[in-house]
PDB file of C-alpha atoms and ligand atoms in Angstrom:
ATOM      1  CA  MET N1463       0.000   0.000   0.000  1.00  0.00           C
ATOM      2  CA  LYS N1464       1.234   3.481  -0.825  1.00  0.00           C
ATOM      3  CA  SER N1465       2.355   5.722   2.032  1.00  0.00           C
ATOM      4  CA  PHE N1466       0.658   9.050   2.780  1.00  0.00           C
ATOM      5  CA  VAL N1467       3.614  10.926   1.233  1.00  0.00           C
ATOM      6  CA  GLU N1468       3.380   8.896  -1.996  1.00  0.00           C
ATOM      7  CA  ARG N1469      -0.383   9.409  -2.230  1.00  0.00           C
ATOM      8  CA  TYR N1470      -0.023  13.141  -1.550  1.00  0.00           C
ATOM      9  CA  GLU N1471       2.722  13.593  -4.137  1.00  0.00           C
ATOM     10  CA  GLY N1472       0.722  11.499  -6.617  1.00  0.00           C
ATOM     11  CA  LYS N1473      -2.292  13.817  -6.225  1.00  0.00           C
ATOM     12  CA  VAL N1474      -0.197  16.937  -6.773  1.00  0.00           C
ATOM     13  CA  PHE N1475       1.672  15.353  -9.714  1.00  0.00           C
ATOM     14  CA  ARG N1476      -1.724  14.600 -11.328  1.00  0.00           C
ATOM     15  CA  VAL N1477      -2.763  18.260 -11.013  1.00  0.00           C
ATOM     16  CA  ILE N1478       0.527  19.344 -12.628  1.00  0.00           C
ATOM     17  CA  GLU N1479      -0.024  16.920 -15.516  1.00  0.00           C
ATOM     18  CA  LYS N1480      -3.792  17.221 -16.046  1.00  0.00           C
ATOM     19  CA  PHE N1481      -3.735  21.012 -16.131  1.00  0.00           C
ATOM     20  CA  LYS N1482      -0.317  21.286 -17.869  1.00  0.00           C
ATOM     21  CA  LEU N1483       1.080  23.566 -15.193  1.00  0.00           C
ATOM     22  CA  LEU N1484       4.677  23.311 -16.372  1.00  0.00           C
ATOM     23  CA  ARG N1485       6.243  23.583 -19.806  1.00  0.00           C
ATOM     24  CA  GLU N1486       9.816  23.158 -21.004  1.00  0.00           C
ATOM     25  CA  GLY N1487      11.668  26.450 -20.680  1.00  0.00           C
ATOM     26  CA  ASP N1488       9.420  27.828 -17.926  1.00  0.00           C
ATOM     27  CA  LYS N1489      10.927  30.072 -15.269  1.00  0.00           C
ATOM     28  CA  VAL N1490       8.765  29.628 -12.204  1.00  0.00           C
ATOM     29  CA  PHE N1491       8.912  31.801  -9.101  1.00  0.00           C
ATOM     30  CA  ILE N1492       7.534  29.851  -6.118  1.00  0.00           C
ATOM     31  CA  ALA N1493       5.995  32.268  -3.625  1.00  0.00           C
ATOM     32  CA  LEU N1494       7.026  31.069  -0.147  1.00  0.00           C
ATOM     33  CA  SER N1495       5.310  32.640   2.868  1.00  0.00           C
ATOM     34  CA  GLY N1496       7.068  30.499   5.498  1.00  0.00           C
ATOM     35  CA  GLY N1497       3.893  28.467   6.032  1.00  0.00           C
ATOM     36  CA  LYS N1498       3.109  24.806   5.356  1.00  0.00           C
ATOM     37  CA  ASP N1499       1.055  25.319   2.172  1.00  0.00           C
ATOM     38  CA  SER N1500       3.522  27.205  -0.002  1.00  0.00           C
ATOM     39  CA  GLY N1501       6.364  25.091   1.427  1.00  0.00           C
ATOM     40  CA  ALA N1502       4.578  21.884   0.362  1.00  0.00           C
ATOM     41  CA  ALA N1503       3.774  23.325  -3.083  1.00  0.00           C
ATOM     42  CA  GLY N1504       7.425  24.274  -3.601  1.00  0.00           C
ATOM     43  CA  TYR N1505       8.712  20.899  -2.448  1.00  0.00           C
ATOM     44  CA  VAL N1506       6.463  18.873  -4.780  1.00  0.00           C
ATOM     45  CA  LEU N1507       7.101  21.165  -7.770  1.00  0.00           C
ATOM     46  CA  VAL N1508      10.851  20.768  -7.321  1.00  0.00           C
ATOM     47  CA  LYS N1509      10.478  17.002  -6.944  1.00  0.00           C
ATOM     48  CA  TYR N1510       8.315  16.783 -10.079  1.00  0.00           C
ATOM     49  CA  VAL N1511      10.725  18.815 -12.219  1.00  0.00           C
ATOM     50  CA  ARG N1512      13.732  16.756 -11.053  1.00  0.00           C
ATOM     51  CA  GLU N1513      12.018  13.357 -11.355  1.00  0.00           C
ATOM     52  CA  LYS N1514      10.625  14.050 -14.828  1.00  0.00           C
ATOM     53  CA  GLY N1515      13.768  15.818 -16.021  1.00  0.00           C
ATOM     54  CA  ILE N1516      11.874  18.897 -17.208  1.00  0.00           C
ATOM     55  CA  ASP N1517      13.934  21.865 -18.387  1.00  0.00           C
ATOM     56  CA  CYS N1518      12.394  24.327 -15.982  1.00  0.00           C
ATOM     57  CA  GLU N1519      14.039  26.960 -13.773  1.00  0.00           C
ATOM     58  CA  LEU N1520      12.611  27.164 -10.239  1.00  0.00           C
ATOM     59  CA  THR N1521      13.270  30.082  -7.874  1.00  0.00           C
ATOM     60  CA  ALA N1522      11.872  30.670  -4.388  1.00  0.00           C
ATOM     61  CA  PHE N1523      10.376  34.123  -3.860  1.00  0.00           C
ATOM     62  CA  HIS N1524       9.538  35.747  -0.533  1.00  0.00           C
ATOM     63  CA  MET N1525       7.996  39.088   0.362  1.00  0.00           C
ATOM     64  CA  ASN N1526       8.998  40.461   3.749  1.00  0.00           C
ATOM     65  CA  LEU N1527       5.872  42.235   4.995  1.00  0.00           C
ATOM     66  CA  GLY N1528       7.680  44.248   7.663  1.00  0.00           C
ATOM     67  CA  LEU N1529       5.593  42.783  10.514  1.00  0.00           C
ATOM     68  CA  PRO N1530       7.078  42.093  13.981  1.00  0.00           C
ATOM     69  CA  SER N1531       7.396  38.394  13.069  1.00  0.00           C
ATOM     70  CA  SER N1532       8.813  38.955   9.561  1.00  0.00           C
ATOM     71  CA  LYS N1533      12.457  38.344  10.512  1.00  0.00           C
ATOM     72  CA  GLU N1534      11.611  34.946  11.945  1.00  0.00           C
ATOM     73  CA  VAL N1535       9.429  34.177   8.906  1.00  0.00           C
ATOM     74  CA  GLU N1536      12.271  35.043   6.536  1.00  0.00           C
ATOM     75  CA  GLU N1537      14.624  32.704   8.404  1.00  0.00           C
ATOM     76  CA  VAL N1538      12.174  29.819   7.958  1.00  0.00           C
ATOM     77  CA  VAL N1539      11.797  30.646   4.253  1.00  0.00           C
ATOM     78  CA  LYS N1540      15.603  30.512   3.928  1.00  0.00           C
ATOM     79  CA  GLU N1541      15.577  27.041   5.507  1.00  0.00           C
ATOM     80  CA  GLN N1542      12.799  25.910   3.168  1.00  0.00           C
ATOM     81  CA  ALA N1543      14.639  27.168   0.071  1.00  0.00           C
ATOM     82  CA  LYS N1544      17.782  25.407   1.316  1.00  0.00           C
ATOM     83  CA  LYS N1545      15.909  22.135   1.707  1.00  0.00           C
ATOM     84  CA  LEU N1546      14.387  22.587  -1.762  1.00  0.00           C
ATOM     85  CA  ASN N1547      17.877  23.386  -3.032  1.00  0.00           C
ATOM     86  CA  ILE N1548      16.738  26.320  -5.182  1.00  0.00           C
ATOM     87  CA  PRO N1549      17.833  29.994  -5.177  1.00  0.00           C
ATOM     88  CA  LEU N1550      15.831  32.488  -3.128  1.00  0.00           C
ATOM     89  CA  VAL N1551      14.819  36.031  -4.075  1.00  0.00           C
ATOM     90  CA  THR N1552      13.442  38.237  -1.283  1.00  0.00           C
ATOM     91  CA  CYS N1553      11.945  41.709  -1.296  1.00  0.00           C
ATOM     92  CA  ASN N1554      10.765  44.115   1.379  1.00  0.00           C
ATOM     93  CA  VAL N1555       7.323  45.622   0.872  1.00  0.00           C
ATOM     94  CA  ALA N1556       8.668  48.747   2.643  1.00  0.00           C
ATOM     95  CA  ASP N1557      10.884  49.368  -0.404  1.00  0.00           C
ATOM     96  CA  TYR N1558       7.679  49.780  -2.420  1.00  0.00           C
ATOM     97  CA  GLY N1559       6.222  52.350  -0.029  1.00  0.00           C
ATOM     98  CA  VAL N1560       4.142  49.930   2.063  1.00  0.00           C
ATOM     99  CA  ASP N1561       3.832  50.372   5.837  1.00  0.00           C
ATOM    100  CA  MET N1562       1.751  47.469   7.190  1.00  0.00           C
ATOM    101  CA  ALA N1563       1.218  49.183  10.569  1.00  0.00           C
ATOM    102  CA  LYS N1564      -0.545  52.030   8.749  1.00  0.00           C
ATOM    103  CA  ILE N1565      -2.317  49.688   6.326  1.00  0.00           C
ATOM    104  CA  ALA N1566      -3.801  47.936   9.389  1.00  0.00           C
ATOM    105  CA  GLN N1567      -5.405  51.230  10.448  1.00  0.00           C
ATOM    106  CA  LEU N1568      -7.326  51.693   7.201  1.00  0.00           C
ATOM    107  CA  PRO N1569     -11.076  51.052   7.312  1.00  0.00           C
ATOM    108  CA  ARG N1570     -10.865  47.827   5.291  1.00  0.00           C
ATOM    109  CA  PRO N1571      -9.927  44.278   6.312  1.00  0.00           C
ATOM    110  CA  ILE N1572      -6.159  44.001   6.646  1.00  0.00           C
ATOM    111  CA  CYS N1573      -6.057  40.662   4.810  1.00  0.00           C
ATOM    112  CA  SER N1574      -7.832  42.183   1.827  1.00  0.00           C
ATOM    113  CA  SER N1575      -5.245  45.022   1.660  1.00  0.00           C
ATOM    114  CA  CYS N1576      -2.448  42.508   2.156  1.00  0.00           C
ATOM    115  CA  GLY N1577      -3.865  40.475  -0.750  1.00  0.00           C
ATOM    116  CA  VAL N1578      -3.675  43.544  -3.019  1.00  0.00           C
ATOM    117  CA  ILE N1579      -0.033  44.129  -2.027  1.00  0.00           C
ATOM    118  CA  LYS N1580       0.991  40.502  -2.469  1.00  0.00           C
ATOM    119  CA  ARG N1581      -0.768  40.058  -5.833  1.00  0.00           C
ATOM    120  CA  TYR N1582       0.831  43.262  -7.126  1.00  0.00           C
ATOM    121  CA  LEU N1583       4.415  42.479  -6.080  1.00  0.00           C
ATOM    122  CA  MET N1584       4.062  38.784  -6.892  1.00  0.00           C
ATOM    123  CA  ASN N1585       3.347  39.812 -10.463  1.00  0.00           C
ATOM    124  CA  LYS N1586       5.667  42.799 -10.874  1.00  0.00           C
ATOM    125  CA  ILE N1587       8.901  41.477  -9.361  1.00  0.00           C
ATOM    126  CA  PRO N1588       8.983  37.971 -10.922  1.00  0.00           C
ATOM    127  CA  ARG N1589       7.975  39.411 -14.309  1.00  0.00           C
ATOM    128  CA  GLU N1590      10.744  42.023 -14.159  1.00  0.00           C
ATOM    129  CA  MET N1591      13.167  39.190 -13.330  1.00  0.00           C
ATOM    130  CA  GLY N1592      12.136  37.154 -16.383  1.00  0.00           C
ATOM    131  CA  ALA N1593       9.702  34.662 -14.776  1.00  0.00           C
ATOM    132  CA  THR N1594       6.998  33.067 -16.926  1.00  0.00           C
ATOM    133  CA  LYS N1595       4.873  31.795 -14.016  1.00  0.00           C
ATOM    134  CA  VAL N1596       4.305  32.259 -10.302  1.00  0.00           C
ATOM    135  CA  ALA N1597       3.364  29.243  -8.166  1.00  0.00           C
ATOM    136  CA  THR N1598       1.364  29.715  -4.977  1.00  0.00           C
ATOM    137  CA  GLY N1599       0.267  27.454  -2.114  1.00  0.00           C
ATOM    138  CA  HIS N1600      -3.491  28.022  -2.597  1.00  0.00           C
ATOM    139  CA  HIS N1601      -5.190  24.717  -1.839  1.00  0.00           C
ATOM    140  CA  ALA N1602      -8.589  23.022  -2.015  1.00  0.00           C
ATOM    141  CA  ASP N1603      -9.845  24.488   1.293  1.00  0.00           C
ATOM    142  CA  ASP N1604      -8.981  28.027   0.122  1.00  0.00           C
ATOM    143  CA  PHE N1605     -10.960  27.552  -3.095  1.00  0.00           C
ATOM    144  CA  ILE N1606     -13.946  26.008  -1.287  1.00  0.00           C
ATOM    145  CA  VAL N1607     -13.977  28.932   1.170  1.00  0.00           C
ATOM    146  CA  PHE N1608     -13.632  31.512  -1.665  1.00  0.00           C
ATOM    147  CA  PHE N1609     -16.383  29.653  -3.523  1.00  0.00           C
ATOM    148  CA  PHE N1610     -18.870  29.913  -0.631  1.00  0.00           C
ATOM    149  CA  LYS N1611     -17.966  33.553  -0.037  1.00  0.00           C
ATOM    150  CA  ASP N1612     -18.364  34.475  -3.712  1.00  0.00           C
ATOM    151  CA  ILE N1613     -21.697  32.672  -3.980  1.00  0.00           C
ATOM    152  CA  LEU N1614     -22.972  34.493  -0.895  1.00  0.00           C
ATOM    153  CA  GLY N1615     -21.555  37.810  -2.113  1.00  0.00           C
ATOM    154  CA  GLY N1616     -22.992  37.381  -5.618  1.00  0.00           C
ATOM    155  CA  ASN N1617     -19.539  37.556  -7.206  1.00  0.00           C
ATOM    156  CA  PHE N1618     -20.224  34.639  -9.529  1.00  0.00           C
ATOM    157  CA  SER N1619     -17.809  35.682 -12.287  1.00  0.00           C
ATOM    158  CA  TRP N1620     -14.847  35.436  -9.864  1.00  0.00           C
ATOM    159  CA  ILE N1621     -15.374  31.677  -9.747  1.00  0.00           C
ATOM    160  CA  ALA N1622     -14.030  31.511 -13.332  1.00  0.00           C
ATOM    161  CA  LYS N1623     -10.577  32.095 -11.814  1.00  0.00           C
ATOM    162  CA  PHE N1624     -10.763  28.981  -9.612  1.00  0.00           C
ATOM    163  CA  THR N1625      -8.491  26.829 -11.730  1.00  0.00           C
ATOM    164  CA  PRO N1626      -5.015  25.358 -11.179  1.00  0.00           C
ATOM    165  CA  LEU N1627      -3.651  27.424 -14.085  1.00  0.00           C
ATOM    166  CA  LEU N1628      -4.499  31.081 -14.601  1.00  0.00           C
ATOM    167  CA  PRO N1629      -2.966  32.004 -17.940  1.00  0.00           C
ATOM    168  CA  GLY N1630      -0.909  35.166 -18.249  1.00  0.00           C
ATOM    169  CA  LYS N1631      -2.037  38.140 -20.296  1.00  0.00           C
ATOM    170  CA  GLY N1632       0.068  41.167 -21.245  1.00  0.00           C
ATOM    171  CA  LYS N1633       1.924  42.311 -18.150  1.00  0.00           C
ATOM    172  CA  SER N1634       0.062  39.813 -15.938  1.00  0.00           C
ATOM    173  CA  ILE N1635       2.071  36.621 -15.701  1.00  0.00           C
ATOM    174  CA  ALA N1636       0.535  33.163 -15.380  1.00  0.00           C
ATOM    175  CA  ARG N1637      -0.220  31.761 -11.926  1.00  0.00           C
ATOM    176  CA  ILE N1638      -0.195  28.081 -11.034  1.00  0.00           C
ATOM    177  CA  ARG N1639      -1.755  26.341  -8.015  1.00  0.00           C
ATOM    178  CA  PRO N1640      -0.462  22.760  -7.795  1.00  0.00           C
ATOM    179  CA  LEU N1641      -2.273  22.096  -4.464  1.00  0.00           C
ATOM    180  CA  PHE N1642      -5.712  22.398  -6.096  1.00  0.00           C
ATOM    181  CA  TRP N1643      -6.719  18.873  -5.024  1.00  0.00           C
ATOM    182  CA  VAL N1644      -5.246  18.755  -1.509  1.00  0.00           C
ATOM    183  CA  GLY N1645      -6.437  20.424   1.700  1.00  0.00           C
ATOM    184  CA  GLY N1646      -4.666  22.383   4.440  1.00  0.00           C
ATOM    185  CA  ARG N1647      -4.567  19.445   6.855  1.00  0.00           C
ATOM    186  CA  GLU N1648      -2.895  17.242   4.216  1.00  0.00           C
ATOM    187  CA  ASN N1649      -0.282  19.939   3.573  1.00  0.00           C
ATOM    188  CA  LYS N1650       0.564  20.015   7.257  1.00  0.00           C
ATOM    189  CA  GLU N1651       0.845  16.229   7.467  1.00  0.00           C
ATOM    190  CA  PHE N1652       3.027  16.244   4.350  1.00  0.00           C
ATOM    191  CA  CYS N1653       5.449  18.888   5.716  1.00  0.00           C
ATOM    192  CA  ASP N1654       5.628  17.043   9.065  1.00  0.00           C
ATOM    193  CA  SER N1655       6.285  13.730   7.280  1.00  0.00           C
ATOM    194  CA  ILE N1656       9.129  15.003   5.115  1.00  0.00           C
ATOM    195  CA  GLY N1657      10.592  17.281   7.824  1.00  0.00           C
ATOM    196  CA  LEU N1658      10.061  20.552   5.974  1.00  0.00           C
ATOM    197  CA  PRO N1659      10.194  23.457   8.462  1.00  0.00           C
ATOM    198  CA  TYR N1660       7.281  25.924   8.517  1.00  0.00           C
ATOM    199  CA  LEU N1661       5.640  28.449  10.819  1.00  0.00           C
ATOM    200  CA  GLU N1662       2.053  28.328  11.967  1.00  0.00           C
ATOM    201  CA  ASP N1663       0.220  31.641  12.137  1.00  0.00           C
ATOM    202  CA  ALA N1664       3.365  33.701  11.716  1.00  0.00           C
ATOM    203  CA  CYS N1665       1.247  36.751  10.968  1.00  0.00           C
ATOM    204  CA  PRO N1666      -0.405  38.511  13.940  1.00  0.00           C
ATOM    205  CA  TYR N1667      -3.494  39.020  11.747  1.00  0.00           C
ATOM    206  CA  ALA N1668      -3.764  35.348  10.780  1.00  0.00           C
ATOM    207  CA  HIS N1669      -6.638  34.685  13.194  1.00  0.00           C
ATOM    208  CA  LEU N1670      -8.747  37.082  11.121  1.00  0.00           C
ATOM    209  CA  GLU N1671      -8.087  35.048   7.978  1.00  0.00           C
ATOM    210  CA  ARG N1672      -8.464  31.546   9.405  1.00  0.00           C
ATOM    211  CA  GLY N1673     -11.957  32.008  10.617  1.00  0.00           C
ATOM    212  CA  LYS N1674     -15.128  30.056  10.801  1.00  0.00           C
ATOM    213  CA  TRP N1675     -15.085  29.224   7.086  1.00  0.00           C
ATOM    214  CA  TYR N1676     -12.160  26.849   7.350  1.00  0.00           C
ATOM    215  CA  GLU N1677     -13.796  25.174  10.343  1.00  0.00           C
ATOM    216  CA  ILE N1678     -16.938  24.678   8.262  1.00  0.00           C
ATOM    217  CA  VAL N1679     -14.917  23.013   5.475  1.00  0.00           C
ATOM    218  CA  GLU N1680     -13.206  20.746   8.040  1.00  0.00           C
ATOM    219  CA  TYR N1681     -16.584  19.866   9.555  1.00  0.00           C
ATOM    220  CA  MET N1682     -18.087  18.975   6.173  1.00  0.00           C
ATOM    221  CA  ALA N1683     -15.012  16.924   5.228  1.00  0.00           C
ATOM    222  CA  SER N1684     -15.290  15.033   8.534  1.00  0.00           C
ATOM    223  CA  LYS N1685     -18.929  14.134   7.810  1.00  0.00           C
ATOM    224  CA  GLN N1686     -18.446  13.328   4.118  1.00  0.00           C
ATOM    225  CA  PRO N1687     -14.991  11.839   3.408  1.00  0.00           C
ATOM    226  CA  ASP N1688     -15.185  12.587  -0.319  1.00  0.00           C
ATOM    227  CA  PHE N1689     -16.334  16.158   0.230  1.00  0.00           C
ATOM    228  CA  ARG N1690     -13.137  17.999  -0.836  1.00  0.00           C
ATOM    229  CA  ARG N1691     -12.567  15.987  -3.989  1.00  0.00           C
ATOM    230  CA  ARG N1692     -16.179  16.288  -5.141  1.00  0.00           C
ATOM    231  CA  MET N1693     -16.339  19.997  -4.372  1.00  0.00           C
ATOM    232  CA  MET N1694     -13.143  20.630  -6.303  1.00  0.00           C
ATOM    233  CA  ILE N1695     -14.339  18.631  -9.323  1.00  0.00           C
ATOM    234  CA  GLY N1696     -17.594  20.629  -9.256  1.00  0.00           C
ATOM    235  CA  ILE N1697     -15.816  23.976  -8.842  1.00  0.00           C
ATOM    236  CA  ALA N1698     -13.384  23.222 -11.706  1.00  0.00           C
ATOM    237  CA  LYS N1699     -16.310  22.249 -14.001  1.00  0.00           C
ATOM    238  CA  LEU N1700     -18.250  25.367 -13.067  1.00  0.00           C
ATOM    239  CA  ALA N1701     -15.178  27.556 -13.676  1.00  0.00           C
ATOM    240  CA  GLU N1702     -14.938  26.090 -17.198  1.00  0.00           C
ATOM    241  CA  LEU N1703     -18.604  26.853 -17.920  1.00  0.00           C
ATOM    242  CA  LEU N1704     -18.367  30.471 -16.843  1.00  0.00           C
ATOM    243  CA  PRO N1705     -17.550  33.015 -19.565  1.00  0.00           C
ATOM    244  CA  GLU N1706     -13.955  34.166 -19.720  1.00  0.00           C
ATOM    245  CA  GLU N1707     -13.038  37.457 -18.123  1.00  0.00           C
ATOM    246  CA  THR N1708     -13.941  40.149 -20.646  1.00  0.00           C
ATOM    247  CA  GLN N1709     -12.535  43.029 -18.612  1.00  0.00           C
ATOM    248  CA  THR N1710      -9.759  44.673 -20.580  1.00  0.00           C
ATOM    249  CA  LEU N1711      -6.645  45.531 -18.673  1.00  0.00           C
ATOM    250  CA  ARG N1712      -4.782  48.775 -19.134  1.00  0.00           C
ATOM    251  CA  GLU N1713      -1.709  50.241 -17.511  1.00  0.00           C
ATOM    252  CA  CYS N1714      -1.958  52.102 -14.222  1.00  0.00           C
ATOM    253  CA  GLU N1715      -1.537  55.835 -14.736  1.00  0.00           C
ATOM    254  CA  LYS N1716       0.897  56.019 -11.822  1.00  0.00           C
ATOM    255  CA  CYS N1717       2.994  52.861 -11.945  1.00  0.00           C
ATOM    256  CA  GLY N1718       2.310  51.239 -15.336  1.00  0.00           C
ATOM    257  CA  GLU N1719       1.245  47.905 -13.861  1.00  0.00           C
ATOM    258  CA  PRO N1720      -1.835  46.105 -15.256  1.00  0.00           C
ATOM    259  CA  THR N1721      -5.194  47.226 -13.877  1.00  0.00           C
ATOM    260  CA  SER N1722      -8.844  47.537 -14.869  1.00  0.00           C
ATOM    261  CA  THR N1723      -9.090  51.026 -13.348  1.00  0.00           C
ATOM    262  CA  LYS N1724      -7.294  54.302 -14.059  1.00  0.00           C
ATOM    263  CA  VAL N1725      -5.085  53.976 -10.990  1.00  0.00           C
ATOM    264  CA  CYS N1726      -4.370  50.443  -9.732  1.00  0.00           C
ATOM    265  CA  ALA N1727      -5.528  49.101  -6.351  1.00  0.00           C
ATOM    266  CA  PHE N1728      -1.942  49.015  -5.057  1.00  0.00           C
ATOM    267  CA  CYS N1729      -1.264  52.695  -5.833  1.00  0.00           C
ATOM    268  CA  ARG N1730      -4.623  53.650  -4.282  1.00  0.00           C
ATOM    269  CA  LEU N1731      -3.751  51.685  -1.163  1.00  0.00           C
ATOM    270  CA  VAL N1732      -0.336  53.319  -0.808  1.00  0.00           C
ATOM    271  CA  GLN N1733      -2.001  56.714  -1.270  1.00  0.00           C
ATOM    272  CA  ALA N1734      -4.624  55.932   1.411  1.00  0.00           C
ATOM    273  CA  GLN N1735      -1.879  54.754   3.753  1.00  0.00           C
ATOM    274  CA  LYS N1736      -0.052  58.102   3.374  1.00  0.00           C
ATOM    275  CA  GLU N1737      -3.113  59.813   4.816  1.00  0.00           C
ATOM    276  CA  VAL N1738      -2.968  57.686   8.002  1.00  0.00           C
ATOM    277  CA  LYS N1739      -1.418  59.641  10.900  1.00  0.00           C
ATOM    278  CA  SER N1740       1.615  58.035  12.548  1.00  0.00           C
TER     279      SER N1740
HETATM  280 FE1  SF4 D2947      -1.558  39.122   5.018  1.00  0.00          FE
HETATM  281 FE2  SF4 D2947      -1.330  38.243   7.515  1.00  0.00          FE
HETATM  282 FE3  SF4 D2947      -3.741  38.471   6.401  1.00  0.00          FE
HETATM  283 FE4  SF4 D2947      -2.057  36.562   5.573  1.00  0.00          FE
HETATM  284  S1  SF4 D2947      -2.983  36.739   7.603  1.00  0.00           S
HETATM  285  S2  SF4 D2947      -3.293  37.920   4.268  1.00  0.00           S
HETATM  286  S3  SF4 D2947      -0.070  37.602   5.763  1.00  0.00           S
HETATM  287  S4  SF4 D2947      -2.314  40.147   6.843  1.00  0.00           S
HETATM  288 ZN1   ZN D2948      -0.331  51.544  -9.894  1.00  0.00          ZN
END
């Protein structure tokens, strides 16, 4: 019988193959946050590329958010990249005008602002360094939670983006999510099994993110063992049926990065942050 690690890697390998996440000549930046999910994604991607002998350049990428715990987080990311045996590129969000302490004071959820910052820099920096794709540790539980939230919020068109491969367009580079078929608990068990270091809740705001929604997914999965797999098959099919994004992207008036508005969300956020008193 196959071990847990073999079954886990097999599931992730199947996502990589079924959705053609990697191509010869790709330069993939793997976004590492110091947590279990992105660490597991990075580990399996590296293993896949080496086992299959694919001509693909893999680089770890970390954004230092400038939070009290960020130094410790960066040290763990360094250990992860060492274990993966790939080069590491780091950046400080402060160098791009971001002050998380001020961002936290804005009248919008901190994790939503943080998402804007991470998406922006995760696209800009790898692209400027010649990457063709960015890999993230988004997993099945994340997509199921986003799915419920978007259904309740009436944001149906956003579900079209719930796929393991989001193709690139213009200045937006492609994003890949190899953990599409595995859940957060499996990622933790995988990292523990292979001895990959990671931090739990390294961000002081993490409790806001990991709320009741993830508990609901865990509860459903405990009552219906096939719940995750069936949900993910359904979500992927629905995403295919939904019309493709018709929104045309233009360049931000201030920074030149891709956006659907005159000034991009990142530049607006940095502007709003400047108005916060120290
Ligand atoms: Fe950002 Fe922390 Fe929220 Fe994660 S938990 S999105 S790192 S603010
Ligand atoms: Zn901008």
